[in-house]
Coordinates of C-alpha atoms in Angstrom, one line a residue:
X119 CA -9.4 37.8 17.7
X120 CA -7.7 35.0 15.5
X121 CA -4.4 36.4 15.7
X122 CA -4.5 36.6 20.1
X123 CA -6.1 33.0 19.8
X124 CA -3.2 31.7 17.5
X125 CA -0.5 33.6 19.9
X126 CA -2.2 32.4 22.7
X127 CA -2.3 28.2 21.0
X128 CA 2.0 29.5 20.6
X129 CA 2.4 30.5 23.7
X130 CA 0.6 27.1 25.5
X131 CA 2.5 24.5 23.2
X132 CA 5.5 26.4 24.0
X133 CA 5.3 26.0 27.4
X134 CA 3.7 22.8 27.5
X135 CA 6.3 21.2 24.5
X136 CA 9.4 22.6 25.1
X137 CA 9.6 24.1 28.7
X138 CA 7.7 21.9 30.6
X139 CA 10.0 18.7 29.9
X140 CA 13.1 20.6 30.7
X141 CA 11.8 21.1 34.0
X142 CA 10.9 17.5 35.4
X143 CA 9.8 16.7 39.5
X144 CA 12.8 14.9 39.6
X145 CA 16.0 15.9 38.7
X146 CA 17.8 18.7 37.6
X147 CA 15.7 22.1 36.0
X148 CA 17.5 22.7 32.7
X149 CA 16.3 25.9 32.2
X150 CA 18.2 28.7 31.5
X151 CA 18.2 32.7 32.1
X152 CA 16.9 32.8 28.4
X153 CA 14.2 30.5 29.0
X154 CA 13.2 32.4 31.9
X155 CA 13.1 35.6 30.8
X156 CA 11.2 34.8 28.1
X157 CA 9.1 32.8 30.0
X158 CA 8.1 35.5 32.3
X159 CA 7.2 38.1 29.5
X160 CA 5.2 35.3 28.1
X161 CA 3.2 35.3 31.5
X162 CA 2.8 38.9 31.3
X163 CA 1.9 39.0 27.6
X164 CA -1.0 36.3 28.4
X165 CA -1.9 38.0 32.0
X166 CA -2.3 41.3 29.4
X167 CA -5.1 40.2 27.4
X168 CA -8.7 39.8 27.9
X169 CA -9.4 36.4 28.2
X170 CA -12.6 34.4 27.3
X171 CA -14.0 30.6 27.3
X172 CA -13.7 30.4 23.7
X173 CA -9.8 31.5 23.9
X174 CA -9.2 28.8 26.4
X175 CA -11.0 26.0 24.8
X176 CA -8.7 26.9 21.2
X177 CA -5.5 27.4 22.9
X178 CA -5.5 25.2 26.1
X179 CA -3.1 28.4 27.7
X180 CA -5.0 27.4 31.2
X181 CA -3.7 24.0 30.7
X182 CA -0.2 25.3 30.2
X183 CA 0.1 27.1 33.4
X184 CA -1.2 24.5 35.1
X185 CA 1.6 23.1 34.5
X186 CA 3.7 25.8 35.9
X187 CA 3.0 24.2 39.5
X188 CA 4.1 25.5 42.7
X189 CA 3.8 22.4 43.9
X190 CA 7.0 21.6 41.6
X191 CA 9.9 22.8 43.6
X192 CA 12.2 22.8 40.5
X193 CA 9.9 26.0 39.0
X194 CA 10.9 29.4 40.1
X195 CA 9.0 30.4 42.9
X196 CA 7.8 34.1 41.3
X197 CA 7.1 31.9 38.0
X198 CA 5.1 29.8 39.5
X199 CA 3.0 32.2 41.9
X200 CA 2.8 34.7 38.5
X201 CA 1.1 31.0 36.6
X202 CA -1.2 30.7 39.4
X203 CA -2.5 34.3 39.9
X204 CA -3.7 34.7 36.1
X205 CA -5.1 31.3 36.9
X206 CA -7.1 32.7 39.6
X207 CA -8.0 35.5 38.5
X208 CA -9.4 33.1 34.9
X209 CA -11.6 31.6 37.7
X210 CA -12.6 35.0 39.2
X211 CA -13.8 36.2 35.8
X212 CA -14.8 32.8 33.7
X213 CA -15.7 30.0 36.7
X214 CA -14.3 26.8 37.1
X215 CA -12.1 25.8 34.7
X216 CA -10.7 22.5 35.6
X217 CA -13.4 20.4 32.8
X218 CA -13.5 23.3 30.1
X219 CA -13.0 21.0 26.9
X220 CA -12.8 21.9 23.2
X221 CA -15.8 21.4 20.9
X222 CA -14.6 19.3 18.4
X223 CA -17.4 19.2 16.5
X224 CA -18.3 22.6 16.4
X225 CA -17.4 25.4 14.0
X226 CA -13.1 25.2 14.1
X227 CA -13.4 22.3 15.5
X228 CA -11.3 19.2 14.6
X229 CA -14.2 16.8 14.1
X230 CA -16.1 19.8 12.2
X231 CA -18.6 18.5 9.8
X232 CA -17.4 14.7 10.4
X233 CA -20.0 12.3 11.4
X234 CA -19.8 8.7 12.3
X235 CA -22.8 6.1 10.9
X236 CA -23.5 3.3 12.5
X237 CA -26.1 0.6 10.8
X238 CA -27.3 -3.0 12.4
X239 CA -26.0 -5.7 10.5
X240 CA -27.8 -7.7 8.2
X241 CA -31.1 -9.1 9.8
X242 CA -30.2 -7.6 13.0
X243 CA -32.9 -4.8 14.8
X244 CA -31.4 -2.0 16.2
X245 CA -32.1 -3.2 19.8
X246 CA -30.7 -6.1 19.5
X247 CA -27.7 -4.7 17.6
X248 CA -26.9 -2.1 20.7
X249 CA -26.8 -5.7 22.5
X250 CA -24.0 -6.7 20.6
X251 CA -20.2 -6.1 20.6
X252 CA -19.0 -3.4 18.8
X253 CA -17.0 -5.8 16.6
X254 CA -20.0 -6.9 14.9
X255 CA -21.5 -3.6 13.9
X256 CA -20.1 -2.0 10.9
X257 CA -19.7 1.8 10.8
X258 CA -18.8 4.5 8.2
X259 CA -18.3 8.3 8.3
X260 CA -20.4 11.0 6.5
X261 CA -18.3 14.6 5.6
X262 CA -19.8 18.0 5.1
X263 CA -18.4 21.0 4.3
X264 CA -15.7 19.9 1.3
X265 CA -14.9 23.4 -0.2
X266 CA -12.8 21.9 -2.9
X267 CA -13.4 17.8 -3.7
X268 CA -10.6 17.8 -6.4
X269 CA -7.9 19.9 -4.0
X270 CA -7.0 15.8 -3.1
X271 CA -6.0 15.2 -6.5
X272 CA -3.6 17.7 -7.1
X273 CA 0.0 17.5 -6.8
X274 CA 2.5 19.0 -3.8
X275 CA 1.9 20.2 -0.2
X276 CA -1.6 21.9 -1.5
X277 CA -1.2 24.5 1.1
X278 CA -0.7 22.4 3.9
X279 CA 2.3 22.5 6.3
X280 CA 4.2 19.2 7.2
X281 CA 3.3 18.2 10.6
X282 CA -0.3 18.9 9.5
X283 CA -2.1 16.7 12.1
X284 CA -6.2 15.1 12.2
X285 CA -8.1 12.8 14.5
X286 CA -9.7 10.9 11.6
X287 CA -8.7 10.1 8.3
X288 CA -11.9 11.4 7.8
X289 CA -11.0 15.2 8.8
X290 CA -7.9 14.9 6.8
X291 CA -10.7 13.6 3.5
X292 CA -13.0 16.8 4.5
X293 CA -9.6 19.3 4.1
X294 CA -8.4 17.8 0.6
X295 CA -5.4 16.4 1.8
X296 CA -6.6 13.2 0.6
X297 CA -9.8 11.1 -1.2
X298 CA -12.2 8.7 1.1
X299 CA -10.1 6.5 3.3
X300 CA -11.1 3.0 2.3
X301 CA -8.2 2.7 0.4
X302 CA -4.4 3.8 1.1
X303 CA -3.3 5.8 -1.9
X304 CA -5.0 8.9 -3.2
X305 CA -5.5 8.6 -7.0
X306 CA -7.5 9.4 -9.9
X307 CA -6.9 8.5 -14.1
X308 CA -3.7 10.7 -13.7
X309 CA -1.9 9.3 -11.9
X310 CA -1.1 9.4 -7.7
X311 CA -1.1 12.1 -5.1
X312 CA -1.0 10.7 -1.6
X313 CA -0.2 7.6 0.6
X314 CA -1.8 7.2 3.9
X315 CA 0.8 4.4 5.5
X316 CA -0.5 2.3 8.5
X317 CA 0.3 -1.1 9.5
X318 CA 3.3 -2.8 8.9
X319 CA 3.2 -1.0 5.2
X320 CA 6.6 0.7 5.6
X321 CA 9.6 -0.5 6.1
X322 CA 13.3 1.6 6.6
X323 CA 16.2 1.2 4.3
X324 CA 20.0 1.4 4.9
X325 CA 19.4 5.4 3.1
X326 CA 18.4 8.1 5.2
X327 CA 15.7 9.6 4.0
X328 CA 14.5 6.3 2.2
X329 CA 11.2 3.9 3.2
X330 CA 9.8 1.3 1.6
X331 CA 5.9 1.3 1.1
X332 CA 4.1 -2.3 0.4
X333 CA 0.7 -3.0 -0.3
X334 CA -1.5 -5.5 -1.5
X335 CA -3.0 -4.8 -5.5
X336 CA -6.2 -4.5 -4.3
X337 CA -5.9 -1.1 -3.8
X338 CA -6.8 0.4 -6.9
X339 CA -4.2 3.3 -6.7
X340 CA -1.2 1.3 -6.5
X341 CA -1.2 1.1 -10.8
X342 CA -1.3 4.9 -10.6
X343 CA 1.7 4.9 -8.3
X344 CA 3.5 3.3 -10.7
X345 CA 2.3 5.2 -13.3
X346 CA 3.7 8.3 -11.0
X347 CA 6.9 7.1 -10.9
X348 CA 7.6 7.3 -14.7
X349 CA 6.3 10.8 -14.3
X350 CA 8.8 14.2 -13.9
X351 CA 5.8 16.2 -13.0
X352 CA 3.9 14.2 -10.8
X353 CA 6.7 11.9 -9.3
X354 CA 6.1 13.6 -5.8
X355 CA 3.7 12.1 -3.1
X356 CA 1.7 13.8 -0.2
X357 CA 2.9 11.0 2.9
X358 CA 0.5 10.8 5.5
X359 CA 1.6 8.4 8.7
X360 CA -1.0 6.7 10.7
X361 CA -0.9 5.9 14.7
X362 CA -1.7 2.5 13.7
X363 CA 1.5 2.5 11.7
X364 CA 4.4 0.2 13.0
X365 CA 7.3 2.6 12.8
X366 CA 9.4 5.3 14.9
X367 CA 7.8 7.6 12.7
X368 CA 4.3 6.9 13.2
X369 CA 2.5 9.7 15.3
X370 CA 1.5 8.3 18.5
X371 CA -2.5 9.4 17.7
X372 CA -4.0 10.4 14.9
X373 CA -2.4 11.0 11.5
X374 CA 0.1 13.2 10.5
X375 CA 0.8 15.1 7.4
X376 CA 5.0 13.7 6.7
X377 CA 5.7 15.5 3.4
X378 CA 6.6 15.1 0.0
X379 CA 8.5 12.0 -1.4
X380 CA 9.5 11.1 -4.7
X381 CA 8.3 7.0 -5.9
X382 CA 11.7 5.7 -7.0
X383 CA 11.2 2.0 -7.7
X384 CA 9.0 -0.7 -7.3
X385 CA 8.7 -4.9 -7.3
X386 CA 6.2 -7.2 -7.2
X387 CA 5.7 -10.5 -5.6
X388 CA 3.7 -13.3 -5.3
X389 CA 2.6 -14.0 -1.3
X390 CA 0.0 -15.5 0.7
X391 CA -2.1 -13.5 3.2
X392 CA -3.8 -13.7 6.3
X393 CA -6.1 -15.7 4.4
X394 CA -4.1 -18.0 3.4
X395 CA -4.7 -16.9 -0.6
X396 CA -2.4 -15.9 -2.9
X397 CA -2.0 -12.2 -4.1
X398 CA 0.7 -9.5 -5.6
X399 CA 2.1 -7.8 -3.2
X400 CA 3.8 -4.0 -4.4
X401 CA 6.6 -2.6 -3.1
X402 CA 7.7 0.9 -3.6
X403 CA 10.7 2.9 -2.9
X404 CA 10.0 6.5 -1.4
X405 CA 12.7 9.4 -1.2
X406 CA 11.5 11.9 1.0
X407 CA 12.5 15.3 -0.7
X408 CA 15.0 17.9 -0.1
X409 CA 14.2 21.6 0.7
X410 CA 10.7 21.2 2.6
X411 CA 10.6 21.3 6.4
X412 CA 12.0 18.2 8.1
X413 CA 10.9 15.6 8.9
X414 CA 12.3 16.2 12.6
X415 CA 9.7 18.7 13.1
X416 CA 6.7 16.9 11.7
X417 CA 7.7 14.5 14.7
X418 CA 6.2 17.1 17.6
X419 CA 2.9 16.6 16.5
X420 CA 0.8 15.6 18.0
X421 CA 1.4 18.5 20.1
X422 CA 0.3 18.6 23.9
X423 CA -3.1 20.5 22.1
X424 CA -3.9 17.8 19.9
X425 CA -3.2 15.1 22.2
X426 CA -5.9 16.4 24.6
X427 CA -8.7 16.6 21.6
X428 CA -7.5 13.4 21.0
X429 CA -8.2 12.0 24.6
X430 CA -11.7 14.4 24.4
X431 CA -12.1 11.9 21.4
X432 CA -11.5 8.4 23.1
X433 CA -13.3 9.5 26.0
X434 CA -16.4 10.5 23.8
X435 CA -15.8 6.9 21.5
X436 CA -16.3 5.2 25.2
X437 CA -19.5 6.6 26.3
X438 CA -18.3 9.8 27.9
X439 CA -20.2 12.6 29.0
X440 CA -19.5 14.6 25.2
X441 CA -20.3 11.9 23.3
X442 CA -21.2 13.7 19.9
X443 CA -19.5 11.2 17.4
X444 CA -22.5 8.6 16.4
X445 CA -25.7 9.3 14.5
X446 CA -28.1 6.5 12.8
X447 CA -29.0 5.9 9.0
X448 CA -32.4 7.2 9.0
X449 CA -31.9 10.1 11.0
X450 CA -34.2 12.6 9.5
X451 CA -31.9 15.8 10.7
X452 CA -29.0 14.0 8.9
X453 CA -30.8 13.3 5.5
X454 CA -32.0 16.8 5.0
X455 CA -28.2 17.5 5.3
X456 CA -28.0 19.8 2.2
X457 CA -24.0 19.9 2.1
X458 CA -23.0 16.6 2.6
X459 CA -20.2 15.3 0.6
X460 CA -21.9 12.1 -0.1
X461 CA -18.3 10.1 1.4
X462 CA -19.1 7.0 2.9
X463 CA -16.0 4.8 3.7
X464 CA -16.5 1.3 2.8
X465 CA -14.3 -0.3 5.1
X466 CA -15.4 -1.7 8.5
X467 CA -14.7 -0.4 11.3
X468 CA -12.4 -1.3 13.7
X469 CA -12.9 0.7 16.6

């Protein structure tokens, strides 16, 4: 069942990421024979096999051939009428499926495990908190389920793929890509391991391949970063890009796994910030490294998939009908939480 679910999940981002924009309402199709002919033993592939809520909800395929519109004159007819008889006979079989959503915070779920705190502020009761803007409360996130807390602090990819992509840092903490989020760098007594960049933190350089990372030296990792860089062994970061990054490169929701680069200088300066106060600001030179996959392809994600958890998300953040994300300190069910990691960001929330 996991490999038809993964072909399936290939199948609808390839349709829905690479097919789909070649064939726009207006304008010319720029499909070709090969895309069509594969194209239509992909629709009789997917028309082959048995096909259940929880395959739709993991690989979005219904979403994909929605797409496939007759309504769209530039589609082949026959492709089009092929898309909307599986669809059809989906319905037949399964009901409705126009509103069939992923659970994200269900087993395989994006959001598995990842829970959302929200406290009153100080002197504040709770009714009169839930009267207040969000802006005033301050939240943190609970994670469950850590197979491996020291995978974070271990050097290279660590078994994930660039392009690697989460809704929350917080997601990305529970897989071991990196340590709680309140700071940006992943470290421990060692040395560094990974860079969460957001912000106006980086900056491009006249070298391709070449960024510049600043942060303040408050964080507490940035001395192990420049521990890192004297280091042969360890001289390789995990880069992780945020959507709240200002950059090209920044994902356009979530964050996205970027690679491995190699901390080849640094400075340090004296500046003022938003405060007005004085502090050392760091800057550090980052060569993304050769032979890994580029960073061209980390740039697809978030794929058309991850973009609609992501919505699910927002829409669940603003009061939507699957709100799941926020749970209370004191909540009995959560303290009896046997398997909880114990992370608790302590940064505010912003959202």
């Amino acid at each position: 069942m996991e490999v038809i679910r993964d072909e399936l999940r290939t199948h609808s981002r390839y349709i829905r990421d690479n097919l789909v924009p070649l064939v726009a309402c207006e304008g010319e199709c720029q499909l070709n024979n090969r895309d069509l002919t594969l194209l239509c033993s992909t629709l009789d592939r997917i028309d082959a096999i048995p096909m259940t809520l929880s395959l739709l909800r993991y690989s979005r395929i219904e979403k994909a051939l929605r797409r496939i519109s007759p309504n769209c004159t530039k589609w082949p007819e026959g492709i089009a009428r092929q898309a909307e008889k599986i669809l059809l006979k989906w319905e037949d079989e399964l009901g409705p499926l126009q509103n069939e959503r992923a659970d994200l915070w269900g087993p395989g779920g994006r959001l598995e495990g990842v829970r959302k705190l929200e406290k009153p502020p100080d002197g504040t009761s709770e009714s009169d908190a839930d009267k207040k803007s969000s802006k005033s409360s301050k939240s943190s996130w609970s994670v469950e389920g850590i197979l491996d807390p020291r995978r974070a602090y271990t050097s290279g990819h660590t078994g994930f793929p660039v392009g690697a992509w989460w809704i929350k840092a917080a997601a990305a903490f529970r897989d071991g890509i990196i340590d709680e989020t309140s700071w940006g760098i992943t470290a421990d007594e060692h040395g560094a391991y990974a860079i969460v960049i957001k912000g106006n933190e980086e900056s491009t350089t006249a070298t391709v391949g070449l960024i510049r990372y600043s942060t303040s030296g408050s964080d507490p990792g940035v001395i192990k970063l420049t521990r890192t860089l004297l280091s042969n062994v360890r001289g390789v970061v995990r880069v992780l890009r945020s959507w709240k990054l200002q950059s090209p490169l920044a994902p356009v929701a979530g964050l996205r796994y970027d690679g491995l680069y190699r901390v080849v200088g640094y400075g340090v300066t004296l500046s003022q910030n938003q405060a007005k106060k004085d502090e050392w600001k760091y800057s550090f030179l980052l060569r993304r490294e050769p032979y890994q996959t580029s960073i061209k392809e980390a740039l697809v994600h978030p794929t058309a998939d991850e973009l609609d958890d992501w919505n699910d998300y927002q829409q669940s953040k603003n009061g939507g009908s699957t709100n799941l994300v926020r749970s209370v300190y004191g909540d009995p069910e959560f303290n009896m939480m046997r398997r909880d990691s114990g992370y608790c960001s302590r940064r505010p929330s912003r959202e």
